Amino acid sequence: MTKATNFIDGVWREGSLGTLEMINPSYGTKIGEIARSGASDVDLAVRAANRAFSSVWKQTPAAERSRMLRKAADLLLHHADELAEIESADTGKPLRQAQNDARQIVRYLEFYAGAAEHIHGDTIPVSAEHLVFTKRVPLGVTGHIIPWNYPLQMTGRTLGAALAAGNATVLKPAEDACLAVVRAIELMSKAGFPPGVINLVTGTGEEAGQALADHPGIHHLAFTGSPEVGAHVMKCSAAHIRPVVLELGGKSPQVVFADADLERALPVLVNAIIQNAGQTCSAGSRVLVQQEIHDLLVERLADRFRSLAVGPADGNPDVGPLVSEKQLERVRTFVDEAVTAGAEIAAQATVDFAPSGSPSQSYPSPDSTSQSSHSLETLSPDSSAPDSSAPDFPSHGFFYPPTLLTHVDPQSTIARKEVFGPVLVVIPFRDEEEAIRLANDVEYGLVAAVWTENLGRAHRVADAIDAGQVYVNGYGAGGGVELPFGGMKKSGFGREKGFEALHEVTAVKTYVINKG
Ligand code: NAP
Ligand code: MG
């Protein structure tokens, strides 16, 4: 059981509003407590960050910032297995995926350690009498509100860029999963950052998040989460004329033409929607397929969906639980309403998980032909396994079977809204023109993929789709740490990752030196 507190001005402090319980979504059991923070905690953190920025951090050379980030990366790498175990238990993501996330936070800090020394301006040839040059200067204190789906990775990506550029930071992770973030901050805090440069305030969105969004002492706000809350924090920021970066998810299309290499595409199409149980902003949640191969592709996808292993995260299944009961209900409602509206369930995996000593929870699909290949009953749950003395929580985890939907009306809710669960819709198209129209006919524009062997068509379609990232014959959930990442339309604006992120957290300052 972990009891986590806030980290403010280099000191670990209790939250002013008490504590919040952390749940392991694989078993529905309590695994820890975090600080429940409010406006006074956030205020302490923002003040500490401002003091640290003006007194020391602003003057700290890039080479030193780089060295600290590198050291932080090394510390995290040294504890990667431990971080992965915490992340897996807290979010419900299969251990292997959490191990990847633990390596990714390391990569973010490594990348931004390198980048810190390459943030520079230009000289601008104006006239012989003037020397004009620009510098990229930090904004001051940056606020960071991150969600529960990739807590470790998001911490690395958002803090990495801000710290490399010389900002002091205040991070508010999500109440549903932040235990690994607390441990990561503890490790990072040993890398030599002056007190107040990294602050962590945990709690609910309505309390801690709102206080951060409202605080006048923040000079930039990076937000990842839902469009509704994104719009809200943008409004709060408008009151302070403060820039924001909003990363708000998507309904990302994978466009499969009849000439596509299906052997290559199939595992990628499936992985793009089951990774992290579909709770990924860049999940490939819509397959648009050319009419001629629609039935074949559905049949092949269906086979794969039925054979997916679903179970507790520590057993390393293909798909773990959703993060919370609320998320489970949300996904269930989406699918139930889609079916009522005429969609057909072409395939569903089977959730067959019985915690020791309790009856099996089984949700087979009506047409499911094969059982999960994973024998979940034989798992030996860890210390966070079901505790029959915990009456406040369900005795099983928050599992939803990966679901493949066909006969989906492109205008229906399931075809247009972000489900954030392992639910894939397949929609046919006739030709290139219709494929592009369908791909763009949603409010989002985060990621897309084009599958074709025709080079010209690959380029044409990639150009025509409105998305922040487009893949050809492949798919990356946002890609590596080096690739600029962010949305068009309601997927948000601003870019994280890569060098591009450094532009968001710096301002260009122009110097004009009169030589006369
Ligand atoms: P959310 O409410 O937008 O939460 C995202 C972050 O904002 C969390 O840290 C949350 O804190 C915080 N927050 C909530 N209300 C706030 C407020 N009034 N002021 C400041 N911060 C606030 O998203 P959610 O409820 O977790 O998930 C709902 C849906 O959003 C998902 O089903 C999915 O469709 C979408 N989503 C997208 C992403 C993405 O990666 N783009 C990530 C998560 C969710 P608490 O969680 O602690 O309350
Ligand atoms: Mg949890």
Coordinates of C-alpha atoms and ligand atoms in Angstrom, one line a residue:
M1 CA 0.0 0.0 0.0
T2 CA 1.4 3.3 -1.1
K3 CA 0.7 6.6 0.7
A4 CA 1.7 9.5 -1.5
T5 CA 1.9 13.2 -0.7
N6 CA 2.5 16.4 -2.7
F7 CA 5.9 17.6 -3.6
I8 CA 6.1 21.3 -3.1
D9 CA 9.3 23.5 -2.9
G10 CA 11.4 20.4 -2.5
V11 CA 9.4 19.1 0.5
W12 CA 6.8 16.3 0.7
R13 CA 3.6 17.6 2.2
E14 CA 0.1 16.3 3.0
G15 CA -2.8 17.7 1.0
S16 CA -5.0 20.3 2.7
L17 CA -8.2 18.3 1.9
G18 CA -7.1 14.9 3.2
T19 CA -6.6 11.9 1.0
L20 CA -8.0 10.0 -2.0
E21 CA -8.0 6.2 -2.4
M22 CA -6.3 4.7 -5.4
I23 CA -7.8 1.6 -6.9
N24 CA -6.3 -1.3 -8.9
P25 CA -8.7 -1.7 -11.8
S26 CA -7.8 -5.3 -12.4
Y27 CA -9.2 -6.3 -9.0
G28 CA -11.2 -3.3 -7.8
T29 CA -9.1 -3.1 -4.7
K30 CA -7.5 -0.2 -2.9
I31 CA -3.7 0.0 -3.5
G32 CA -2.8 3.3 -2.0
E33 CA -3.7 6.9 -1.1
I34 CA -2.8 10.2 -2.6
A35 CA -3.0 13.7 -1.3
R36 CA -6.3 15.5 -1.9
S37 CA -5.3 19.0 -2.6
G38 CA -7.1 22.3 -3.0
A39 CA -6.4 25.9 -3.8
S40 CA -4.1 26.5 -0.9
D41 CA -1.8 23.6 -1.9
V42 CA -1.8 24.8 -5.5
D43 CA -1.0 28.3 -4.4
L44 CA 2.0 27.1 -2.4
A45 CA 3.3 25.2 -5.4
V46 CA 2.8 28.0 -7.8
R47 CA 4.5 30.5 -5.5
A48 CA 7.4 28.1 -4.9
A49 CA 7.8 27.7 -8.7
N50 CA 7.8 31.4 -9.3
R51 CA 10.4 31.9 -6.6
A52 CA 12.6 29.1 -7.9
F53 CA 12.3 30.5 -11.5
S54 CA 13.3 34.0 -10.7
S55 CA 15.9 33.3 -8.0
V56 CA 17.9 30.5 -9.6
W57 CA 16.4 28.5 -12.5
K58 CA 16.2 31.4 -14.9
Q59 CA 20.0 31.8 -14.6
T60 CA 20.8 28.1 -14.7
P61 CA 22.8 27.4 -17.8
A62 CA 21.4 25.1 -20.4
A63 CA 24.3 22.6 -19.9
E64 CA 23.3 22.2 -16.2
R65 CA 19.6 21.8 -17.0
S66 CA 20.7 19.2 -19.5
R67 CA 22.8 17.4 -16.9
M68 CA 20.0 17.3 -14.4
L69 CA 17.5 15.9 -17.0
R70 CA 20.1 13.3 -18.0
K71 CA 20.6 12.3 -14.3
A72 CA 16.9 12.1 -13.8
A73 CA 16.6 9.9 -16.8
D74 CA 19.3 7.6 -15.4
L75 CA 17.5 7.4 -12.1
L76 CA 14.3 6.5 -13.7
L77 CA 16.0 3.9 -15.9
H78 CA 17.5 2.3 -12.9
H79 CA 14.0 2.0 -11.4
A80 CA 12.1 1.2 -14.6
D81 CA 10.8 -2.2 -13.4
E82 CA 9.5 -0.8 -10.2
L83 CA 7.8 2.1 -12.1
A84 CA 6.3 -0.3 -14.5
E85 CA 4.8 -2.4 -11.8
I86 CA 3.3 0.6 -10.0
E87 CA 1.9 1.9 -13.4
S88 CA 0.4 -1.4 -14.3
A89 CA -1.3 -1.9 -10.9
D90 CA -2.6 1.7 -10.9
T91 CA -3.9 2.0 -14.5
G92 CA -4.7 -1.6 -15.3
K93 CA -2.4 -1.7 -18.3
P94 CA -0.7 -5.0 -19.0
L95 CA 2.7 -5.1 -17.4
R96 CA 4.5 -5.3 -20.8
Q97 CA 2.9 -2.0 -21.9
A98 CA 3.7 -0.4 -18.6
Q99 CA 7.3 -1.5 -19.0
N100 CA 7.3 0.3 -22.4
D101 CA 5.9 3.4 -20.7
A102 CA 8.6 3.3 -18.1
R103 CA 11.2 3.2 -20.9
Q104 CA 9.4 6.1 -22.7
I105 CA 9.6 8.5 -19.7
V106 CA 13.3 7.8 -19.7
R107 CA 13.5 8.5 -23.4
Y108 CA 11.6 11.8 -23.0
L109 CA 14.1 13.0 -20.4
E110 CA 17.0 11.8 -22.4
F111 CA 15.7 13.5 -25.6
Y112 CA 15.0 16.8 -23.8
A113 CA 18.4 16.6 -21.9
G114 CA 20.0 16.7 -25.4
A115 CA 17.6 19.3 -26.7
A116 CA 18.2 21.7 -23.8
E117 CA 21.5 22.8 -25.2
H118 CA 20.1 23.4 -28.7
I119 CA 17.5 26.0 -27.9
H120 CA 18.7 29.1 -29.7
G121 CA 17.5 32.0 -31.8
D122 CA 18.5 33.6 -35.1
T123 CA 20.3 36.6 -36.4
I124 CA 18.2 38.7 -38.7
P125 CA 19.9 40.8 -41.4
V126 CA 18.1 44.1 -41.2
S127 CA 20.7 46.8 -42.0
A128 CA 24.4 47.5 -41.6
E129 CA 23.6 49.8 -38.7
H130 CA 21.7 47.2 -36.7
L131 CA 22.5 43.9 -35.2
V132 CA 19.2 42.0 -34.7
F133 CA 19.0 38.7 -33.0
T134 CA 16.4 36.6 -31.2
K135 CA 16.6 34.4 -28.1
R136 CA 14.1 31.8 -27.1
V137 CA 13.4 32.5 -23.4
P138 CA 11.4 30.4 -20.9
L139 CA 7.9 31.6 -20.1
G140 CA 8.3 31.3 -16.4
V141 CA 6.1 28.8 -14.6
T142 CA 4.3 26.2 -16.6
G143 CA 1.2 24.2 -15.3
H144 CA 0.6 20.7 -16.5
I145 CA -2.7 18.8 -16.2
I146 CA -2.4 15.2 -17.4
P147 CA -4.9 12.3 -17.6
W148 CA -4.8 8.8 -16.3
N149 CA -4.1 6.8 -19.5
Y150 CA -0.3 7.3 -19.8
P151 CA 0.7 8.9 -16.5
L152 CA 4.4 8.1 -16.8
Q153 CA 4.8 8.9 -20.4
M154 CA 2.8 12.2 -20.1
T155 CA 4.9 13.3 -17.2
G156 CA 8.1 12.8 -19.2
R157 CA 6.8 14.5 -22.3
T158 CA 5.3 17.5 -20.7
L159 CA 7.8 18.2 -17.9
G160 CA 10.8 17.2 -20.1
A161 CA 10.2 20.0 -22.6
A162 CA 9.3 22.6 -20.0
L163 CA 12.3 21.9 -17.8
A164 CA 14.7 21.7 -20.8
A165 CA 13.5 25.2 -21.9
G166 CA 14.1 26.6 -18.4
N167 CA 10.6 26.8 -17.0
A168 CA 9.7 25.9 -13.4
T169 CA 6.8 23.5 -13.3
V170 CA 3.6 22.5 -11.4
L171 CA 2.1 19.1 -12.3
K172 CA -1.4 17.9 -11.5
P173 CA -1.9 14.3 -12.6
A174 CA -5.2 12.5 -12.7
E175 CA -6.9 11.2 -9.5
D176 CA -7.6 7.9 -11.2
A177 CA -3.9 7.0 -11.7
C178 CA -0.9 8.8 -10.5
L179 CA 1.0 6.6 -8.1
A180 CA 3.8 6.0 -10.6
V181 CA 4.0 9.7 -11.3
V182 CA 4.6 10.3 -7.6
R183 CA 7.4 7.8 -7.6
A184 CA 8.9 9.3 -10.8
I185 CA 8.9 12.8 -9.3
E186 CA 10.6 11.4 -6.2
L187 CA 13.3 9.9 -8.4
M188 CA 13.6 13.0 -10.5
S189 CA 13.9 15.2 -7.4
K190 CA 17.2 13.5 -6.6
A191 CA 18.8 14.7 -9.9
G192 CA 19.8 18.2 -8.5
F193 CA 16.9 20.4 -9.6
P194 CA 16.6 23.3 -7.2
P195 CA 13.7 23.2 -4.8
G196 CA 10.5 24.6 -6.4
V197 CA 11.5 23.8 -10.0
I198 CA 9.4 20.6 -10.0
N199 CA 6.2 20.6 -8.0
L200 CA 3.6 17.9 -7.8
V201 CA 0.1 18.5 -6.6
T202 CA -2.4 15.6 -6.6
G203 CA -6.1 15.6 -6.3
T204 CA -9.3 15.9 -8.2
G205 CA -9.8 17.9 -11.4
E206 CA -12.6 20.0 -9.8
E207 CA -10.3 20.9 -6.8
A208 CA -6.6 20.8 -7.6
G209 CA -7.0 21.0 -11.4
Q210 CA -9.4 23.9 -11.2
A211 CA -7.2 25.8 -8.8
L212 CA -4.2 25.4 -11.2
A213 CA -6.2 26.5 -14.2
D214 CA -7.4 29.6 -12.3
H215 CA -4.1 30.6 -10.8
P216 CA -2.7 33.9 -12.0
G217 CA 0.9 32.8 -11.3
I218 CA 1.0 30.2 -14.2
H219 CA 2.4 31.5 -17.5
H220 CA 1.5 28.5 -19.7
L221 CA -0.9 25.6 -19.3
A222 CA -0.4 22.2 -21.0
F223 CA -3.6 20.1 -20.8
T224 CA -4.3 16.6 -22.0
G225 CA -7.8 15.2 -21.6
S226 CA -11.3 15.6 -22.8
P227 CA -12.5 18.4 -25.2
E228 CA -15.0 19.6 -22.6
V229 CA -12.5 20.2 -19.8
G230 CA -9.9 21.4 -22.4
A231 CA -12.3 24.1 -23.5
H232 CA -13.0 25.0 -19.8
V233 CA -9.3 25.4 -18.9
M234 CA -8.8 27.5 -22.0
K235 CA -11.5 29.8 -20.8
C236 CA -9.9 30.0 -17.4
S237 CA -6.6 30.8 -19.1
A238 CA -8.2 33.5 -21.2
A239 CA -8.8 35.4 -18.1
H240 CA -5.1 35.6 -17.6
I241 CA -4.1 36.0 -21.3
R242 CA -2.1 32.8 -20.9
P243 CA -1.2 30.4 -23.7
V244 CA -2.4 26.8 -23.6
V245 CA -1.6 23.6 -25.4
L246 CA -4.6 21.3 -25.6
E247 CA -4.3 17.6 -26.5
L248 CA -7.8 16.4 -26.6
G249 CA -7.9 12.9 -28.2
G250 CA -9.4 11.8 -31.5
K251 CA -11.3 9.4 -33.6
S252 CA -8.4 8.4 -35.7
P253 CA -9.0 6.7 -39.1
Q254 CA -7.0 3.8 -40.6
V255 CA -7.8 3.9 -44.3
V256 CA -7.3 0.5 -45.9
F257 CA -7.4 0.3 -49.7
A258 CA -8.1 -2.9 -51.6
D259 CA -4.4 -3.2 -52.6
A260 CA -3.1 -3.0 -49.0
D261 CA -0.8 -5.7 -47.7
L262 CA -3.3 -7.2 -45.2
E263 CA -0.8 -9.5 -43.5
R264 CA 1.2 -6.4 -42.5
A265 CA -1.9 -4.3 -41.7
L266 CA -3.9 -6.7 -39.6
P267 CA -1.8 -6.9 -36.4
V268 CA -1.3 -3.1 -36.5
L269 CA -5.0 -2.4 -37.0
V270 CA -5.8 -4.5 -34.0
N271 CA -3.0 -3.2 -31.8
A272 CA -3.9 0.4 -32.5
I273 CA -7.3 -0.1 -30.8
I274 CA -6.4 -2.6 -28.1
Q275 CA -3.3 -1.0 -26.8
N276 CA -4.0 0.3 -23.3
A277 CA -7.6 -1.2 -23.7
G278 CA -8.3 1.6 -26.3
Q279 CA -7.7 4.3 -23.8
T280 CA -5.3 6.1 -26.0
C281 CA -5.8 9.6 -27.5
S282 CA -4.3 8.4 -30.7
A283 CA -6.1 5.0 -30.8
G284 CA -6.9 3.9 -34.3
S285 CA -10.6 3.6 -33.6
R286 CA -12.1 3.7 -37.1
V287 CA -11.2 1.3 -39.9
L288 CA -12.3 2.7 -43.2
V289 CA -12.0 -0.1 -45.8
Q290 CA -12.5 -0.3 -49.5
Q291 CA -15.7 -2.1 -50.4
E292 CA -14.1 -4.9 -52.3
I293 CA -12.2 -6.3 -49.3
H294 CA -14.7 -5.2 -46.5
D295 CA -16.0 -8.7 -45.8
L296 CA -12.5 -10.3 -45.9
L297 CA -11.0 -7.7 -43.6
V298 CA -13.9 -8.0 -41.1
E299 CA -13.5 -11.8 -41.1
R300 CA -9.8 -11.5 -40.4
L301 CA -10.2 -8.8 -37.8
A302 CA -13.0 -10.8 -36.1
D303 CA -10.7 -13.9 -35.8
R304 CA -8.2 -11.8 -34.0
F305 CA -10.7 -10.1 -31.7
R306 CA -12.1 -13.4 -30.6
S307 CA -8.7 -14.7 -29.7
L308 CA -7.6 -11.8 -27.6
A309 CA -6.7 -12.5 -24.0
V310 CA -8.4 -10.2 -21.6
G311 CA -7.4 -10.2 -17.9
P312 CA -5.7 -8.7 -15.0
A313 CA -2.7 -6.5 -15.9
D314 CA -0.2 -8.5 -13.9
G315 CA -0.9 -11.6 -16.0
N316 CA 0.3 -9.7 -19.2
P317 CA -2.8 -10.3 -21.2
D318 CA -3.4 -8.6 -24.6
V319 CA -6.0 -6.4 -23.0
G320 CA -6.4 -5.3 -19.3
P321 CA -9.3 -3.6 -17.6
L322 CA -10.4 -0.1 -18.2
V323 CA -9.2 2.4 -15.6
S324 CA -12.3 2.8 -13.6
E325 CA -15.9 1.7 -13.2
K326 CA -16.9 5.1 -14.6
Q327 CA -14.9 4.4 -17.7
L328 CA -16.4 0.9 -18.0
E329 CA -19.9 2.3 -17.8
R330 CA -19.1 4.9 -20.4
V331 CA -17.8 2.3 -22.9
R332 CA -20.7 -0.1 -22.2
T333 CA -23.2 2.7 -22.9
F334 CA -21.5 3.6 -26.1
V335 CA -21.7 0.1 -27.4
D336 CA -25.2 -0.6 -26.2
E337 CA -26.5 2.5 -27.9
A338 CA -24.6 1.7 -31.1
V339 CA -26.3 -1.7 -31.2
T340 CA -29.7 -0.1 -30.6
A341 CA -28.9 2.3 -33.4
G342 CA -28.3 -0.7 -35.8
A343 CA -24.6 -1.5 -35.5
E344 CA -23.7 -5.2 -35.4
I345 CA -21.2 -6.9 -33.1
A346 CA -19.0 -8.8 -35.6
A347 CA -16.8 -10.2 -32.8
Q348 CA -16.1 -9.8 -29.2
A349 CA -13.3 -11.2 -27.0
T350 CA -14.3 -13.1 -23.9
V351 CA -13.7 -11.8 -20.5
D352 CA -13.3 -14.8 -18.3
F353 CA -11.7 -13.7 -15.1
A354 CA -12.4 -15.3 -11.7
P355 CA -10.5 -13.9 -8.8
S356 CA -9.6 -16.7 -6.5
G357 CA -12.5 -17.7 -4.3
S358 CA -15.2 -15.9 -6.3
P359 CA -17.5 -17.0 -9.1
S360 CA -16.3 -16.5 -12.7
Q361 CA -17.3 -13.2 -14.3
S362 CA -17.9 -14.2 -17.9
Y363 CA -19.2 -12.0 -20.7
P364 CA -19.1 -14.1 -23.8
S365 CA -20.3 -12.6 -27.1
P366 CA -23.3 -14.2 -28.8
D367 CA -21.2 -15.3 -31.7
S368 CA -17.9 -15.8 -30.1
T369 CA -16.4 -19.1 -31.3
S370 CA -13.2 -19.4 -29.4
Q371 CA -12.2 -18.8 -25.8
S372 CA -9.4 -16.7 -24.6
S373 CA -6.1 -18.5 -25.0
H374 CA -5.1 -17.1 -21.6
S375 CA -5.8 -19.1 -18.5
L376 CA -6.6 -16.4 -16.1
E377 CA -7.6 -18.5 -13.2
T378 CA -4.1 -19.8 -12.9
L379 CA -2.7 -16.4 -12.3
S380 CA -1.2 -15.8 -9.0
P381 CA -2.4 -12.3 -8.1
D382 CA 0.1 -10.1 -6.3
S383 CA -0.5 -8.3 -3.0
S384 CA -3.0 -6.1 -4.7
A385 CA -5.2 -9.0 -5.6
P386 CA -8.8 -9.2 -4.4
D387 CA -9.4 -8.5 -0.8
S388 CA -12.8 -9.8 0.3
S389 CA -12.7 -7.5 3.3
A390 CA -12.9 -4.4 1.0
P391 CA -16.7 -4.0 0.8
D392 CA -16.8 -0.6 -0.8
F393 CA -15.5 -1.8 -4.2
P394 CA -16.6 -4.5 -6.7
S395 CA -14.9 -7.8 -6.2
H396 CA -13.8 -7.9 -9.9
G397 CA -12.0 -5.5 -12.2
F398 CA -13.4 -3.1 -14.8
F399 CA -13.2 -5.3 -17.9
Y400 CA -14.8 -4.6 -21.2
P401 CA -14.3 -7.1 -24.0
P402 CA -12.6 -5.9 -27.2
T403 CA -15.5 -5.4 -29.6
L404 CA -15.6 -5.1 -33.4
L405 CA -18.6 -3.3 -34.8
T406 CA -19.9 -3.4 -38.4
H407 CA -22.9 -1.9 -40.2
V408 CA -22.1 1.4 -38.5
D409 CA -23.7 4.5 -39.9
P410 CA -20.9 7.1 -40.4
Q411 CA -23.2 9.7 -38.9
S412 CA -23.9 7.7 -35.8
T413 CA -22.4 8.5 -32.4
I414 CA -20.2 5.4 -32.3
A415 CA -18.6 6.5 -35.6
R416 CA -18.0 10.0 -34.5
K417 CA -17.3 10.2 -30.8
E418 CA -14.2 9.1 -28.9
V419 CA -15.1 6.0 -26.9
F420 CA -11.8 5.5 -25.1
G421 CA -12.2 1.8 -24.9
P422 CA -11.4 -1.3 -27.0
V423 CA -14.1 -0.7 -29.6
L424 CA -13.3 -0.7 -33.3
V425 CA -15.8 0.4 -36.0
V426 CA -15.4 -0.7 -39.6
I427 CA -16.9 1.4 -42.3
P428 CA -16.7 0.7 -46.0
F429 CA -15.9 3.2 -48.8
R430 CA -16.1 3.0 -52.6
D431 CA -13.1 5.1 -53.8
E432 CA -10.4 7.5 -52.8
E433 CA -12.7 10.5 -52.7
E434 CA -15.2 8.8 -50.4
A435 CA -12.3 7.6 -48.2
I436 CA -11.0 11.1 -47.7
R437 CA -14.5 12.5 -47.1
L438 CA -15.2 9.9 -44.4
A439 CA -11.8 10.2 -42.8
N440 CA -12.3 13.9 -42.3
D441 CA -16.0 13.8 -41.4
V442 CA -15.5 13.9 -37.7
E443 CA -14.7 16.7 -35.3
Y444 CA -11.3 15.3 -34.4
G445 CA -8.0 15.3 -36.3
L446 CA -5.2 13.7 -34.3
V447 CA -3.6 10.7 -36.1
A448 CA -4.4 8.8 -39.3
A449 CA -3.0 5.9 -41.3
V450 CA -3.2 5.0 -45.0
W451 CA -2.7 1.4 -46.1
T452 CA -2.0 1.0 -49.8
E453 CA 0.8 -0.2 -52.1
N454 CA 0.1 2.7 -54.5
L455 CA 2.7 5.4 -53.7
G456 CA 0.9 8.3 -55.4
R457 CA -2.4 7.5 -53.6
A458 CA -0.5 7.2 -50.3
H459 CA 0.7 10.7 -50.7
R460 CA -2.5 12.1 -52.0
V461 CA -4.6 10.7 -49.1
A462 CA -2.0 11.6 -46.5
D463 CA -2.1 15.2 -47.7
A464 CA -5.9 15.3 -47.8
I465 CA -6.6 14.0 -44.3
D466 CA -6.7 16.6 -41.5
A467 CA -4.5 15.1 -38.8
G468 CA -1.5 16.1 -36.8
Q469 CA 0.3 12.9 -37.7
V470 CA -0.3 10.6 -40.7
Y471 CA 1.3 7.2 -41.1
V472 CA 1.6 5.2 -44.4
N473 CA 1.6 1.5 -44.1
G474 CA 2.0 1.6 -40.3
Y475 CA 0.6 3.2 -37.2
G476 CA 2.2 4.7 -34.2
A477 CA 0.3 5.7 -31.1
G478 CA 1.8 9.2 -31.4
G479 CA 5.1 7.8 -32.5
G480 CA 8.5 8.2 -30.8
V481 CA 9.5 11.0 -28.4
E482 CA 11.1 12.9 -31.3
L483 CA 8.0 13.3 -33.4
P484 CA 5.9 16.5 -33.0
F485 CA 2.5 15.4 -31.8
G486 CA -0.9 17.2 -31.5
G487 CA -4.2 17.8 -33.1
M488 CA -6.2 19.7 -35.7
K489 CA -9.8 20.6 -35.2
K490 CA -11.2 19.5 -31.8
S491 CA -8.2 17.3 -31.1
G492 CA -6.7 20.5 -29.9
F493 CA -3.8 22.7 -30.8
G494 CA -0.1 23.2 -30.0
R495 CA 2.5 20.5 -30.3
E496 CA 4.1 18.3 -27.7
K497 CA 7.1 16.0 -28.2
G498 CA 10.1 16.6 -30.4
F499 CA 11.8 20.0 -30.8
E500 CA 8.4 21.5 -31.6
A501 CA 7.3 21.3 -28.0
L502 CA 10.1 23.6 -27.0
H503 CA 8.5 26.4 -29.1
E504 CA 5.3 26.1 -27.0
V505 CA 7.1 26.7 -23.7
T506 CA 9.4 29.5 -24.8
A507 CA 8.9 33.0 -26.1
V508 CA 10.9 34.6 -28.9
K509 CA 12.6 37.8 -27.7
T510 CA 14.0 40.1 -30.3
Y511 CA 17.1 42.3 -29.6
V512 CA 17.9 45.3 -31.8
I513 CA 21.3 46.7 -31.3
N514 CA 22.0 50.1 -32.9
K515 CA 25.6 50.2 -33.9
G516 CA 25.6 53.9 -34.8
Ligands
NAP1 P1 -10.9 14.9 -18.1 O1 -11.9 15.1 -17.1 O2 -10.7 15.8 -19.2 O3 -9.5 14.8 -17.3 C1 -8.2 15.2 -17.8 C2 -7.5 15.9 -16.7 O4 -8.1 17.1 -16.4 C3 -7.4 15.1 -15.3 O5 -6.2 15.4 -14.7 C4 -8.5 15.7 -14.6 O6 -8.4 15.6 -13.2 C5 -8.4 17.2 -15.0 N1 -9.6 18.0 -14.7 C6 -10.9 17.6 -14.7 N2 -11.7 18.7 -14.4 C7 -10.9 19.7 -14.4 C8 -11.2 21.1 -14.1 N3 -12.4 21.6 -13.9 N4 -10.1 22.0 -14.1 C9 -8.9 21.5 -14.3 N5 -8.6 20.2 -14.5 C10 -9.6 19.3 -14.6 O7 -11.0 13.4 -18.7 P2 -11.6 12.1 -18.0 O8 -12.9 12.4 -17.2 O9 -10.5 11.5 -17.2 O10 -12.0 11.2 -19.2 C11 -13.2 11.5 -20.0 C12 -12.9 11.3 -21.4 O11 -12.0 12.2 -21.9 C13 -12.4 9.9 -21.8 O12 -13.3 8.9 -21.9 C14 -11.7 10.3 -23.2 O13 -12.7 10.3 -24.2 C15 -11.2 11.7 -22.9 N6 -9.8 11.6 -22.5 C16 -8.8 11.9 -23.5 C17 -7.5 11.8 -23.1 C18 -6.4 12.1 -24.1 O14 -5.3 11.5 -24.0 N7 -6.6 13.0 -25.0 C19 -7.1 11.4 -21.9 C20 -8.1 11.1 -20.9 C21 -9.4 11.2 -21.3 P3 -9.1 14.3 -12.5 O15 -9.0 13.2 -13.4 O16 -8.1 14.1 -11.3 O17 -10.4 14.7 -12.1
MG2 MG -5.9 3.5 -9.9

